[in-house]
XYZ file of C-alpha atoms in Angstrom:
702
model
C -43.188 -35.096 -33.705
C -46.218 -37.300 -33.059
C -44.752 -38.278 -29.657
C -43.315 -34.873 -28.731
C -44.264 -35.112 -25.046
C -42.726 -38.572 -24.833
C -39.477 -37.289 -26.377
C -39.257 -34.380 -23.943
C -40.072 -36.630 -20.989
C -37.378 -39.079 -22.112
C -34.868 -36.243 -22.367
C -35.671 -35.099 -18.820
C -35.291 -38.655 -17.507
C -31.985 -39.005 -19.365
C -30.687 -35.829 -17.709
C -31.784 -37.059 -14.271
C -30.036 -40.407 -14.806
C -26.916 -38.639 -16.097
C -26.895 -36.410 -13.017
C -27.120 -39.422 -10.714
C -24.318 -41.266 -12.539
C -22.077 -38.215 -13.069
C -20.169 -38.317 -9.734
C -19.173 -41.977 -10.191
C -18.313 -41.383 -13.836
C -16.170 -38.373 -13.004
C -14.389 -40.316 -10.284
C -13.526 -43.035 -12.829
C -11.706 -40.590 -15.131
C -7.930 -41.028 -15.241
C -5.083 -38.551 -15.524
C -4.238 -39.739 -19.030
C -0.698 -40.266 -20.247
C 1.330 -37.871 -22.386
C 3.900 -40.462 -23.515
C 3.890 -43.439 -25.879
C 3.723 -46.472 -23.609
C 5.338 -49.022 -25.946
C 8.588 -47.110 -26.405
C 12.213 -48.079 -25.875
C 12.309 -45.555 -23.036
C 9.531 -47.441 -21.252
C 11.334 -50.724 -21.843
C 14.534 -49.255 -20.391
C 12.598 -48.128 -17.323
C 11.210 -51.633 -16.742
C 14.612 -53.265 -17.272
C 16.282 -50.826 -14.872
C 13.619 -51.524 -12.236
C 14.269 -55.268 -12.509
C 17.929 -54.522 -11.780
C 17.012 -52.457 -8.724
C 17.244 -48.967 -10.251
C 13.722 -47.518 -9.967
C 12.459 -44.348 -11.629
C 10.710 -41.844 -9.335
C 7.056 -40.927 -9.768
C 7.173 -38.301 -7.031
C 10.014 -35.995 -5.968
C 10.080 -34.256 -2.585
C 12.484 -31.351 -2.115
C 13.475 -31.071 1.570
C 15.106 -27.906 2.863
C 15.257 -25.992 6.202
C 12.424 -23.598 6.926
C 14.791 -20.961 8.399
C 16.623 -18.491 6.157
C 20.009 -19.148 7.814
C 22.332 -20.287 5.025
C 24.385 -22.323 7.496
C 21.503 -24.736 8.060
C 21.444 -27.974 6.097
C 18.894 -30.796 6.125
C 19.560 -33.276 8.925
C 20.499 -36.680 7.524
C 18.504 -38.501 10.172
C 15.397 -36.402 9.402
C 15.629 -37.192 5.712
C 16.182 -40.833 6.617
C 13.040 -40.754 8.769
C 11.043 -39.429 5.791
C 12.378 -42.204 3.571
C 11.639 -44.822 6.217
C 8.079 -43.637 6.825
C 7.284 -43.503 3.107
C 8.814 -46.944 2.504
C 6.430 -48.451 5.064
C 3.362 -47.266 3.140
C 1.622 -50.169 1.300
C 1.037 -47.993 -1.787
C 4.735 -46.972 -2.056
C 7.071 -49.327 -3.895
C 10.282 -47.698 -2.707
C 11.766 -44.384 -1.565
C 15.375 -43.177 -1.441
C 17.534 -40.066 -1.127
C 21.190 -39.016 -0.987
C 21.062 -39.763 2.746
C 20.051 -43.407 2.210
C 21.492 -44.274 -1.210
C 24.693 -43.607 -3.123
C 23.256 -40.918 -5.367
C 25.026 -37.535 -5.051
C 22.775 -36.081 -7.764
C 19.957 -35.964 -5.197
C 21.816 -33.305 -3.157
C 21.857 -29.620 -4.157
C 25.104 -27.878 -5.014
C 25.221 -26.030 -1.673
C 24.006 -29.042 0.304
C 20.971 -27.185 1.684
C 18.375 -29.188 -0.213
C 17.927 -32.931 -0.615
C 15.546 -34.768 -2.887
C 13.551 -37.745 -1.713
C 12.591 -39.866 -4.719
C 9.451 -41.995 -4.404
C 8.134 -44.738 -6.663
C 4.434 -45.454 -6.178
C 2.350 -48.546 -6.850
C -0.783 -48.965 -8.937
C -2.339 -47.391 -12.006
C -1.871 -43.763 -13.000
C -5.074 -42.819 -11.177
C -4.096 -44.796 -8.068
C -0.664 -43.138 -8.015
C -2.326 -39.735 -8.356
C -4.599 -40.503 -5.400
C -1.641 -41.755 -3.330
C 0.583 -38.708 -3.904
C -1.124 -36.248 -1.468
C -1.115 -38.845 1.310
C 2.575 -39.546 0.736
C 3.371 -35.822 0.850
C 1.391 -35.459 4.097
C 3.365 -38.351 5.644
C 6.650 -36.775 4.559
C 5.711 -33.463 6.160
C 4.687 -35.160 9.397
C 8.039 -36.992 9.499
C 9.987 -33.731 8.962
C 8.084 -31.065 10.946
C 10.973 -28.613 10.945
C 11.589 -28.721 7.194
C 9.972 -27.498 4.028
C 8.681 -30.378 1.894
C 7.911 -29.283 -1.682
C 6.493 -31.905 -4.091
C 7.114 -32.185 -7.822
C 7.651 -34.969 -10.315
C 5.548 -36.638 -13.005
C 2.630 -37.763 -10.820
C 2.365 -34.511 -8.875
C 2.515 -32.439 -12.066
C -0.201 -34.582 -13.686
C -2.359 -34.188 -10.592
C -1.961 -30.407 -10.501
C -2.648 -30.193 -14.245
C -5.887 -32.160 -13.832
C -7.021 -30.003 -10.922
C -6.173 -26.800 -12.805
C -7.942 -28.034 -15.953
C -11.084 -28.865 -13.980
C -11.042 -25.496 -12.223
C -10.237 -23.490 -15.362
C -12.779 -25.347 -17.485
C -15.519 -24.560 -14.969
C -14.507 -20.897 -14.973
C -14.379 -20.885 -18.781
C -17.921 -22.240 -18.960
C -19.138 -19.496 -16.624
C -17.375 -16.873 -18.743
C -18.606 -18.244 -22.068
C -22.225 -19.015 -21.132
C -23.642 -15.450 -20.962
C -21.737 -14.343 -24.072
C -22.928 -17.359 -26.073
C -26.489 -16.809 -24.903
C -26.315 -13.190 -26.111
C -25.059 -14.433 -29.497
C -27.904 -16.960 -29.595
C -30.528 -14.304 -28.851
C -29.074 -12.175 -31.640
C -28.942 -15.122 -34.062
C -32.299 -16.722 -33.225
C -34.311 -13.567 -32.637
C -36.045 -15.088 -29.616
C -35.258 -15.763 -25.982
C -37.284 -18.980 -26.155
C -35.476 -20.270 -29.243
C -32.120 -19.293 -27.765
C -32.751 -21.704 -24.908
C -33.075 -24.705 -27.254
C -29.328 -25.103 -27.972
C -28.681 -24.727 -24.241
C -30.982 -27.702 -23.657
C -29.273 -29.662 -26.456
C -25.820 -28.854 -25.051
C -26.843 -29.878 -21.528
C -28.189 -33.178 -22.848
C -25.161 -33.847 -25.063
C -22.524 -33.085 -22.443
C -24.467 -34.426 -19.463
C -25.329 -37.753 -21.090
C -21.813 -38.144 -22.494
C -20.210 -38.197 -19.043
C -21.659 -41.566 -17.885
C -20.750 -43.077 -21.248
C -17.169 -41.852 -20.901
C -17.063 -43.103 -17.320
C -18.022 -46.565 -18.572
C -15.418 -46.390 -21.351
C -12.653 -45.831 -18.784
C -12.847 -49.593 -18.171
C -11.218 -50.158 -21.581
C -9.357 -46.922 -22.363
C -7.887 -44.000 -20.406
C -10.134 -40.941 -20.563
C -8.788 -37.928 -18.693
C -10.504 -34.947 -17.134
C -8.765 -32.778 -19.715
C -10.508 -34.802 -22.433
C -13.934 -34.302 -20.847
C -13.376 -30.565 -20.375
C -12.280 -30.081 -23.992
C -15.108 -32.249 -25.348
C -17.663 -30.330 -23.264
C -16.647 -27.052 -24.886
C -16.848 -28.640 -28.333
C -20.232 -30.161 -27.469
C -21.600 -26.740 -26.557
C -20.411 -25.322 -29.876
C -21.866 -28.205 -31.891
C -25.178 -27.987 -30.043
C -25.405 -24.364 -31.152
C -24.449 -25.309 -34.726
C -26.985 -28.078 -35.069
C -29.844 -26.243 -33.352
C -29.182 -23.057 -35.309
C -29.287 -24.728 -38.719
C -32.420 -26.707 -37.863
C -34.273 -23.684 -36.527
C -33.203 -21.497 -39.439
C -34.563 -24.049 -41.885
C -37.864 -24.309 -40.010
C -38.272 -20.537 -40.120
C -37.422 -20.457 -43.797
C -40.049 -23.096 -44.564
C -42.724 -21.383 -42.483
C -41.906 -18.054 -44.146
C -42.804 -19.720 -47.458
C -46.224 -20.563 -46.071
C -45.640 -24.145 -44.918
C -47.453 -25.427 -41.857
C -45.324 -26.116 -38.774
C -45.338 -29.898 -39.144
C -44.470 -29.667 -42.831
C -41.716 -27.161 -42.027
C -40.300 -29.492 -39.369
C -40.345 -32.422 -41.783
C -38.626 -30.352 -44.458
C -35.993 -29.124 -42.001
C -35.215 -32.681 -40.887
C -34.903 -33.858 -44.500
C -32.453 -31.072 -45.391
C -30.707 -29.561 -42.359
C -31.272 -32.732 -40.326
C -29.495 -34.720 -43.021
C -26.585 -32.295 -42.753
C -26.507 -32.587 -38.955
C -26.218 -36.375 -39.160
C -23.396 -36.226 -41.713
C -21.601 -33.493 -39.746
C -21.607 -35.581 -36.554
C -20.411 -38.595 -38.552
C -17.566 -36.556 -40.099
C -16.307 -35.228 -36.744
C -16.572 -38.691 -35.211
C -14.638 -40.170 -38.163
C -11.823 -37.635 -37.692
C -11.580 -38.471 -33.991
C -11.718 -42.229 -34.664
C -8.887 -42.047 -37.205
C -6.768 -40.179 -34.637
C -6.959 -43.243 -32.359
C -4.192 -44.715 -34.526
C -1.732 -42.361 -32.807
C -0.489 -44.331 -29.755
C -0.579 -41.590 -27.102
C -3.014 -42.254 -24.215
C -3.924 -38.599 -23.577
C -4.721 -38.023 -27.267
C -6.762 -41.220 -27.452
C -8.804 -40.136 -24.434
C -9.428 -36.752 -26.065
C -10.540 -38.470 -29.255
C -12.849 -40.938 -27.498
C -14.558 -38.042 -25.727
C -14.902 -36.231 -29.048
C -16.443 -39.303 -30.661
C -19.148 -39.496 -28.007
C -20.117 -35.822 -27.662
C -20.959 -35.031 -31.347
C -23.134 -38.131 -31.586
C -24.987 -37.108 -28.429
C -25.348 -33.539 -29.738
C -26.748 -34.755 -33.058
C -29.196 -37.156 -31.400
C -30.406 -34.453 -29.012
C -30.731 -31.864 -31.792
C -32.613 -34.220 -34.139
C -35.089 -35.325 -31.473
C -35.474 -32.701 -28.767
C -35.443 -29.594 -30.996
C -38.296 -30.783 -33.289
C -40.262 -32.029 -30.275
C -39.867 -28.704 -28.454
C -40.807 -26.725 -31.563
C -43.857 -28.936 -32.028
C -44.997 -28.335 -28.452
C -44.165 -24.644 -28.345
C -45.641 -23.743 -31.720
C -45.579 -19.963 -32.369
C -44.336 -19.405 -28.800
C -40.906 -20.697 -29.944
C -40.334 -17.310 -31.610
C -41.481 -15.216 -28.658
C -39.651 -12.558 -26.679
C -37.192 -10.951 -29.047
C -35.467 -8.142 -27.101
C -33.875 -6.867 -30.338
C -37.088 -6.776 -32.399
C -37.019 -2.983 -32.726
C -33.590 -2.988 -34.399
C -33.682 -6.324 -36.216
C -33.699 -6.117 -40.017
C -33.563 -9.817 -40.796
C -34.658 -13.028 -39.131
C -32.959 -16.386 -38.813
C -33.274 -18.137 -42.174
C -33.406 -14.923 -44.229
C -30.741 -14.164 -46.815
C -27.825 -12.055 -45.635
C -27.284 -9.032 -47.919
C -23.618 -8.821 -46.902
C -22.809 -12.467 -47.593
C -24.779 -12.435 -50.841
C -22.832 -9.379 -51.981
C -19.556 -11.017 -50.919
C -20.412 -14.199 -52.839
C -21.264 -12.195 -55.953
C -17.949 -10.326 -55.733
C -15.951 -13.540 -55.228
C -17.665 -15.513 -57.985
C -17.227 -12.609 -60.409
C -13.417 -12.989 -60.110
C -12.979 -16.500 -58.710
C -9.368 -17.076 -59.759
C -8.099 -13.803 -58.276
C -10.114 -14.176 -55.058
C -9.112 -17.789 -54.572
C -5.441 -17.102 -55.300
C -5.234 -14.222 -52.802
C -6.859 -16.183 -49.961
C -4.771 -19.275 -50.748
C -1.590 -17.196 -50.672
C -2.579 -15.732 -47.303
C -3.342 -19.177 -45.837
C -0.092 -20.633 -47.183
C 1.885 -17.773 -45.624
C 0.135 -18.435 -42.315
C 1.165 -22.096 -42.598
C 4.909 -21.435 -43.117
C 5.870 -21.737 -39.385
C 4.931 -25.427 -39.605
C 8.325 -26.037 -41.237
C 10.107 -25.717 -37.883
C 7.551 -27.399 -35.606
C 8.989 -29.269 -32.625
C 6.964 -31.995 -30.888
C 7.144 -32.453 -27.118
C 4.934 -33.660 -24.302
C 3.136 -32.010 -21.428
C 4.980 -31.685 -18.099
C 4.995 -29.316 -15.116
C 5.951 -26.392 -17.364
C 2.391 -26.476 -18.740
C 1.335 -25.073 -15.356
C 1.681 -21.438 -14.295
C 5.097 -20.664 -12.806
C 3.444 -20.163 -9.404
C 2.067 -23.736 -9.276
C 3.725 -26.013 -6.705
C 5.042 -28.579 -9.210
C 6.360 -25.928 -11.595
C 7.966 -23.784 -8.877
C 9.672 -26.756 -7.203
C 10.939 -28.160 -10.503
C 12.339 -24.754 -11.485
C 14.100 -24.453 -8.128
C 15.590 -27.945 -8.470
C 16.883 -27.151 -11.970
C 18.547 -24.015 -10.584
C 20.065 -25.410 -7.379
C 21.070 -28.948 -8.356
C 24.056 -29.856 -10.493
C 21.938 -32.476 -12.258
C 18.188 -31.940 -12.681
C 16.187 -35.207 -12.520
C 14.447 -34.500 -15.831
C 17.875 -34.302 -17.526
C 19.066 -37.740 -16.424
C 19.099 -40.561 -18.980
C 19.027 -44.192 -17.833
C 21.023 -46.515 -20.086
C 20.516 -50.268 -19.592
C 23.128 -52.583 -21.140
C 22.420 -56.297 -21.521
C 24.789 -58.951 -22.827
C 27.640 -61.237 -21.661
C 30.123 -58.337 -21.415
C 27.678 -55.724 -20.098
C 29.023 -55.300 -16.558
C 32.685 -55.569 -17.524
C 32.469 -52.926 -20.254
C 30.013 -50.589 -18.529
C 32.619 -48.230 -17.065
C 34.483 -47.787 -20.353
C 31.153 -47.323 -22.128
C 30.168 -44.633 -19.604
C 33.454 -42.836 -20.256
C 32.690 -42.826 -23.990
C 29.259 -41.361 -23.294
C 30.799 -38.604 -21.128
C 32.649 -37.392 -24.221
C 29.427 -36.799 -26.176
C 28.253 -33.191 -26.689
C 25.775 -32.166 -23.995
C 26.797 -34.881 -21.484
C 28.012 -33.550 -18.133
C 28.729 -36.866 -16.421
C 27.950 -40.573 -16.164
C 27.808 -43.175 -13.392
C 27.616 -46.961 -13.341
C 24.914 -47.385 -10.707
C 24.178 -51.107 -10.861
C 25.498 -54.331 -12.365
C 23.826 -57.734 -12.111
C 25.601 -60.392 -9.995
C 26.412 -62.503 -13.040
C 27.561 -59.525 -15.090
C 25.038 -59.888 -17.927
C 23.403 -56.486 -17.321
C 24.354 -53.030 -16.073
C 22.734 -49.637 -15.606
C 24.538 -46.395 -16.451
C 22.994 -43.016 -15.662
C 23.972 -40.081 -17.869
C 23.463 -36.419 -16.933
C 22.736 -33.882 -19.649
C 22.895 -30.098 -19.840
C 19.964 -29.850 -22.279
C 16.223 -29.667 -21.592
C 14.417 -32.900 -22.520
C 12.249 -31.519 -25.344
C 14.950 -29.649 -27.269
C 16.565 -30.652 -30.529
C 19.894 -31.000 -28.704
C 18.371 -33.521 -26.282
C 16.857 -35.473 -29.180
C 20.264 -35.558 -30.908
C 21.918 -36.729 -27.683
C 19.458 -39.626 -27.249
C 20.124 -40.755 -30.795
C 23.920 -40.443 -30.350
C 23.824 -42.573 -27.194
C 21.831 -45.234 -29.006
C 24.345 -45.185 -31.859
C 27.444 -45.313 -29.633
C 29.148 -48.769 -29.662
C 28.291 -50.599 -26.425
C 29.285 -53.888 -24.778
C 25.805 -55.282 -25.390
C 22.265 -54.321 -26.328
C 21.366 -50.807 -25.158
C 18.014 -49.373 -24.063
C 17.900 -45.646 -23.280
C 15.286 -44.231 -20.915
C 14.597 -40.941 -19.204
C 12.369 -37.992 -20.039
C 14.349 -36.891 -23.107
C 14.255 -40.426 -24.511
C 10.502 -40.608 -23.823
C 9.927 -37.360 -25.734
C 11.998 -38.649 -28.653
C 10.199 -41.999 -28.757
C 6.766 -40.394 -28.497
C 7.521 -37.979 -31.343
C 8.832 -40.846 -33.493
C 5.729 -42.952 -32.769
C 3.464 -40.057 -33.692
C 5.319 -39.385 -36.952
C 5.139 -43.094 -37.832
C 1.407 -43.346 -37.074
C 0.277 -40.086 -38.672
C 0.326 -41.249 -42.335
C -1.999 -44.173 -41.587
C -4.217 -41.973 -39.410
C -4.468 -39.256 -42.060
C -5.114 -41.810 -44.807
C -7.968 -43.354 -42.834
C -9.319 -39.899 -42.067
C -9.226 -38.861 -45.720
C -10.882 -42.121 -46.843
C -13.661 -41.771 -44.249
C -14.319 -38.145 -45.154
C -14.300 -38.912 -48.877
C -16.823 -41.690 -48.327
C -19.066 -39.498 -46.166
C -18.883 -36.418 -48.395
C -19.288 -38.519 -51.535
C -22.393 -40.120 -50.071
C -23.700 -36.743 -48.969
C -23.108 -34.824 -52.225
C -23.334 -37.860 -54.568
C -20.427 -36.456 -56.558
C -16.666 -37.022 -56.805
C -15.188 -33.561 -57.345
C -16.926 -31.854 -54.407
C -15.394 -34.188 -51.767
C -11.929 -33.844 -53.319
C -12.289 -30.082 -53.329
C -13.513 -30.131 -49.729
C -10.490 -32.138 -48.559
C -8.041 -29.901 -50.440
C -9.572 -26.736 -48.990
C -9.684 -28.290 -45.496
C -5.985 -29.180 -45.760
C -5.093 -25.566 -46.609
C -7.235 -24.294 -43.734
C -5.674 -26.824 -41.365
C -2.158 -25.772 -42.384
C -2.938 -22.137 -41.573
C -4.272 -23.065 -38.116
C -1.211 -25.256 -37.534
C 1.098 -22.393 -38.448
C -0.579 -19.954 -36.089
C -0.344 -22.481 -33.221
C 3.388 -22.934 -33.862
C 3.905 -19.183 -34.013
C 2.057 -18.501 -30.757
C 2.737 -21.533 -28.570
C 6.114 -22.808 -29.758
C 7.796 -19.539 -30.762
C 6.003 -17.433 -28.133
C 4.891 -14.600 -30.433
C 1.886 -12.943 -28.836
C 2.170 -15.010 -25.646
C 1.446 -11.895 -23.568
C -1.813 -11.356 -25.457
C -2.845 -14.902 -24.562
C -2.437 -14.258 -20.856
C 1.156 -15.441 -20.550
C 2.550 -18.973 -20.472
C 5.838 -20.841 -20.284
C 7.219 -21.107 -23.819
C 9.270 -24.305 -23.984
C 10.123 -24.310 -27.694
C 8.040 -27.448 -28.263
C 4.343 -28.307 -28.583
C 2.564 -30.968 -26.591
C 1.758 -33.586 -29.195
C -1.606 -34.578 -27.675
C -3.003 -31.046 -27.462
C -1.624 -30.121 -30.881
C -3.020 -33.110 -32.785
C -6.342 -32.923 -30.988
C -6.742 -29.236 -31.897
C -5.832 -29.945 -35.531
C -8.040 -33.005 -35.952
C -11.069 -31.282 -34.410
C -10.392 -28.191 -36.529
C -10.514 -30.492 -39.545
C -13.784 -31.951 -38.281
C -15.286 -28.476 -37.813
C -14.088 -27.527 -41.290
C -15.947 -30.498 -42.744
C -18.923 -29.605 -40.515
C -19.249 -26.176 -42.161
C -18.530 -27.695 -45.572
C -21.426 -30.120 -45.156
C -23.921 -27.361 -44.359
C -22.656 -25.095 -47.133
C -22.400 -27.796 -49.801
C -25.820 -29.151 -48.914
C -27.428 -25.764 -49.408
C -25.534 -24.959 -52.617
C -26.387 -28.372 -54.055
C -30.039 -27.849 -53.176
C -30.060 -24.508 -54.996
C -28.263 -26.028 -57.993
C -30.808 -28.822 -58.245
C -33.564 -26.211 -58.136
C -32.449 -23.949 -60.998
C -29.324 -25.488 -62.568
C -27.053 -22.410 -62.585
C -23.775 -23.011 -60.734
C -22.941 -19.384 -59.905
C -26.473 -18.526 -58.803
C -26.502 -21.638 -56.606
C -23.246 -20.545 -54.950
C -24.458 -16.981 -54.352
C -27.815 -18.113 -52.972
C -26.202 -20.826 -50.855
C -23.715 -18.386 -49.319
C -26.447 -15.802 -48.850
C -28.620 -18.305 -46.982
C -25.888 -19.848 -44.824
C -23.266 -17.089 -44.410
C -24.895 -15.450 -41.409
C -25.682 -18.833 -39.864
C -22.127 -20.133 -40.265
C -20.705 -16.927 -38.840
C -23.003 -17.170 -35.816
C -22.245 -20.881 -35.383
C -18.487 -20.326 -35.694
C -18.712 -17.428 -33.234
C -20.442 -19.687 -30.705
C -17.783 -22.390 -31.156
C -15.030 -19.774 -30.903
C -16.453 -18.262 -27.711
C -16.925 -21.694 -26.160
C -13.389 -22.841 -26.963
C -11.629 -19.476 -26.603
C -12.829 -19.366 -23.002
C -10.459 -22.295 -22.436
C -7.701 -19.952 -23.563
C -8.038 -18.151 -20.238
C -6.683 -21.282 -18.520
C -3.289 -21.202 -16.874
C -2.573 -24.694 -18.247
C -0.719 -24.370 -21.561
C -2.200 -27.499 -23.180
C -5.793 -26.381 -22.486
C -4.931 -22.878 -23.688
C -3.499 -24.346 -26.918
C -6.620 -26.411 -27.576
C -8.968 -23.511 -26.857
C -7.147 -20.828 -28.832
C -6.355 -23.199 -31.717
C -9.963 -24.314 -32.116
C -11.335 -20.781 -31.783
C -8.981 -19.409 -34.419
C -9.578 -22.364 -36.736
C -13.375 -22.094 -36.482
C -13.501 -18.350 -37.184
C -10.936 -18.427 -39.974
C -12.652 -21.360 -41.648
C -16.129 -19.821 -41.467
C -15.049 -16.410 -42.750
C -12.065 -16.810 -45.071
C -12.468 -20.391 -46.242
C -16.265 -20.840 -46.494
C -16.873 -17.171 -47.306
C -14.192 -16.702 -49.976
C -12.088 -19.734 -50.886
C -14.889 -22.298 -51.280
C -17.130 -20.113 -53.482
C -14.090 -19.082 -55.544
C -13.055 -22.681 -56.192
C -16.620 -23.793 -56.918
C -17.170 -20.890 -59.300
C -13.920 -21.717 -61.123
C -14.880 -25.388 -61.439
C -18.362 -24.577 -62.731
C -20.666 -27.561 -63.421
C -17.649 -29.841 -62.889
C -18.472 -29.554 -59.169
C -21.387 -31.907 -59.717
C -19.757 -34.410 -62.065
C -20.281 -38.122 -61.415
C -18.310 -40.773 -63.395
C -20.507 -42.346 -66.021
C -23.440 -40.034 -65.278
C -22.163 -36.536 -65.978
C -23.449 -33.746 -63.737
C -26.011 -34.126 -60.964
C -29.509 -34.459 -62.497
C -31.522 -31.249 -62.300
C -35.115 -30.810 -61.270
C -37.684 -30.691 -64.130
C -38.030 -26.928 -63.688
C -34.271 -26.464 -63.850
C -33.984 -28.640 -66.947
C -36.669 -26.548 -68.631
C -34.680 -23.375 -67.924
C -31.274 -24.838 -68.866
C -29.774 -24.009 -72.315
C -30.020 -26.655 -75.005
C -26.253 -27.284 -74.977
C -26.437 -28.299 -71.323
C -24.530 -25.237 -70.064
């Protein structure tokens, strides 16, 4: 506060530097990876490539432009496409039914051929190469339609759609959030403060994330999601700081004293909130999925930046603005209460809940448990072209290939056999695999010269992220083979990724719980309050999880969400990210609420009065903060990309439900039922009261 001008000048310089570095940082962002990279499926892919059976990164569907059904693609034209692509330095190899013995690359009516292309380089380099390769293919086949699809093209289109949709979401959310801020802050000037904090947090995070791409993949999807969260947190942190300043000044404190008091109380909560969200994201790094790790890294950076900006720039601006910070309230004529005042509605609600805590808590818990029941049939998958709108190039081409080809490329499994008898027993082994449920055919496509390895491709009738496909992968791995077997292909990758996630989740959740217990224990200086907070957060998280399964896996209400392709499975990266950040936001609201209730308890020593006053003081603020987060993230729900829609809708629902049902009803009910036990510390009893509170407390300590 003594160097307010210096702080503001430093913030302006930081924004200028961030703006200069932003283009290079954005260019460094990768596409991310939706699959576990250390899986058996990845090992099978590498082994097959060593034996000369590559896996395509890019698929080009070639068909005649004319509508005459008698026309078929000319073999020499397709061969020219393959030859031109093979000469590119950034293409490892290209092949088709016209140049290789692979009948599965020809459509059932012979009118469409697939050219499969394997690219060189990193995921980002392959993504940059893909458009140039498609342009070369079209120039080599001027009389034919060339429609791209495949893993790299789908990832590229998803990134472009995410960037476009995120920008549109920000434009949609910004005016609505600003209106909420004007209503909550009671001043146009004050409403601009969280906008400044959000710009600093998100803008300064981008160069940091660009630098981190040197050691970990951070995707554009991660930056877009983290930006929306950063905007919501900037509103949260600024709102609670400003509310506390107004409350202190309303009691007669001078501005500097009010700022100091706000930083000691609300500022303390801001720091612990950012630490809690960062801890949740850090614990999620244990899950070995590149896209999820990039999302988590972005979410570790943005809350820290938001907290730093809120704790420095907001006090400095308030110090410089003085009374002008509360100027220009367009709603002054109709406003009954100001930021920081008690909310009559929330105080009444807290009194009603604490009067019958067991009944209130039981009813809300029952409702949340019922909302969580769909979790029992959750199915984990990974993002592919179906996350795009059906009209997108990658999605439309892939759907056409699945319809017109006897064997869709995403339903082919690559089985690599190694051992002394591998080549000799490969044909008999393939025949055994053909007899498995869901298998439509098998081919021995390559055997090593010395016979110690062979590659068998298996075609399936089931989509790669279904339970039937998962069962088939496991049956193939269990089928007796003439050597060691590695199974690859998209279905195997989905199975391996889901298994890796399930294996890593217990450790991740344990670390998350330990970190949150440590932070909440340090913040509240009690044992019971952190345990209660984790239990309540788990119930809230289960309800959010259940709603996501119901909407995005089962498709109930998909039309209300703007429509999407329901695949019967949930992308594991988007799902876990939404859940972990929902948990972080839950702890965020818990920190602010617990801090205020504890402060009131220390003041007068009555548990129920502390709960009622704490809810009365923070209820309106939490509702406004949760509304801002919900608007910011729900705007992502307008995206045509299913994974971004899932993240946005999941976070918006979780934030609103947690602020209203959980913090407004369940938490006060549980705390009222526990009574002074909330503040128990081993060996010390309850939290020590202030001298005034001790003087008012009954002699028996009640």
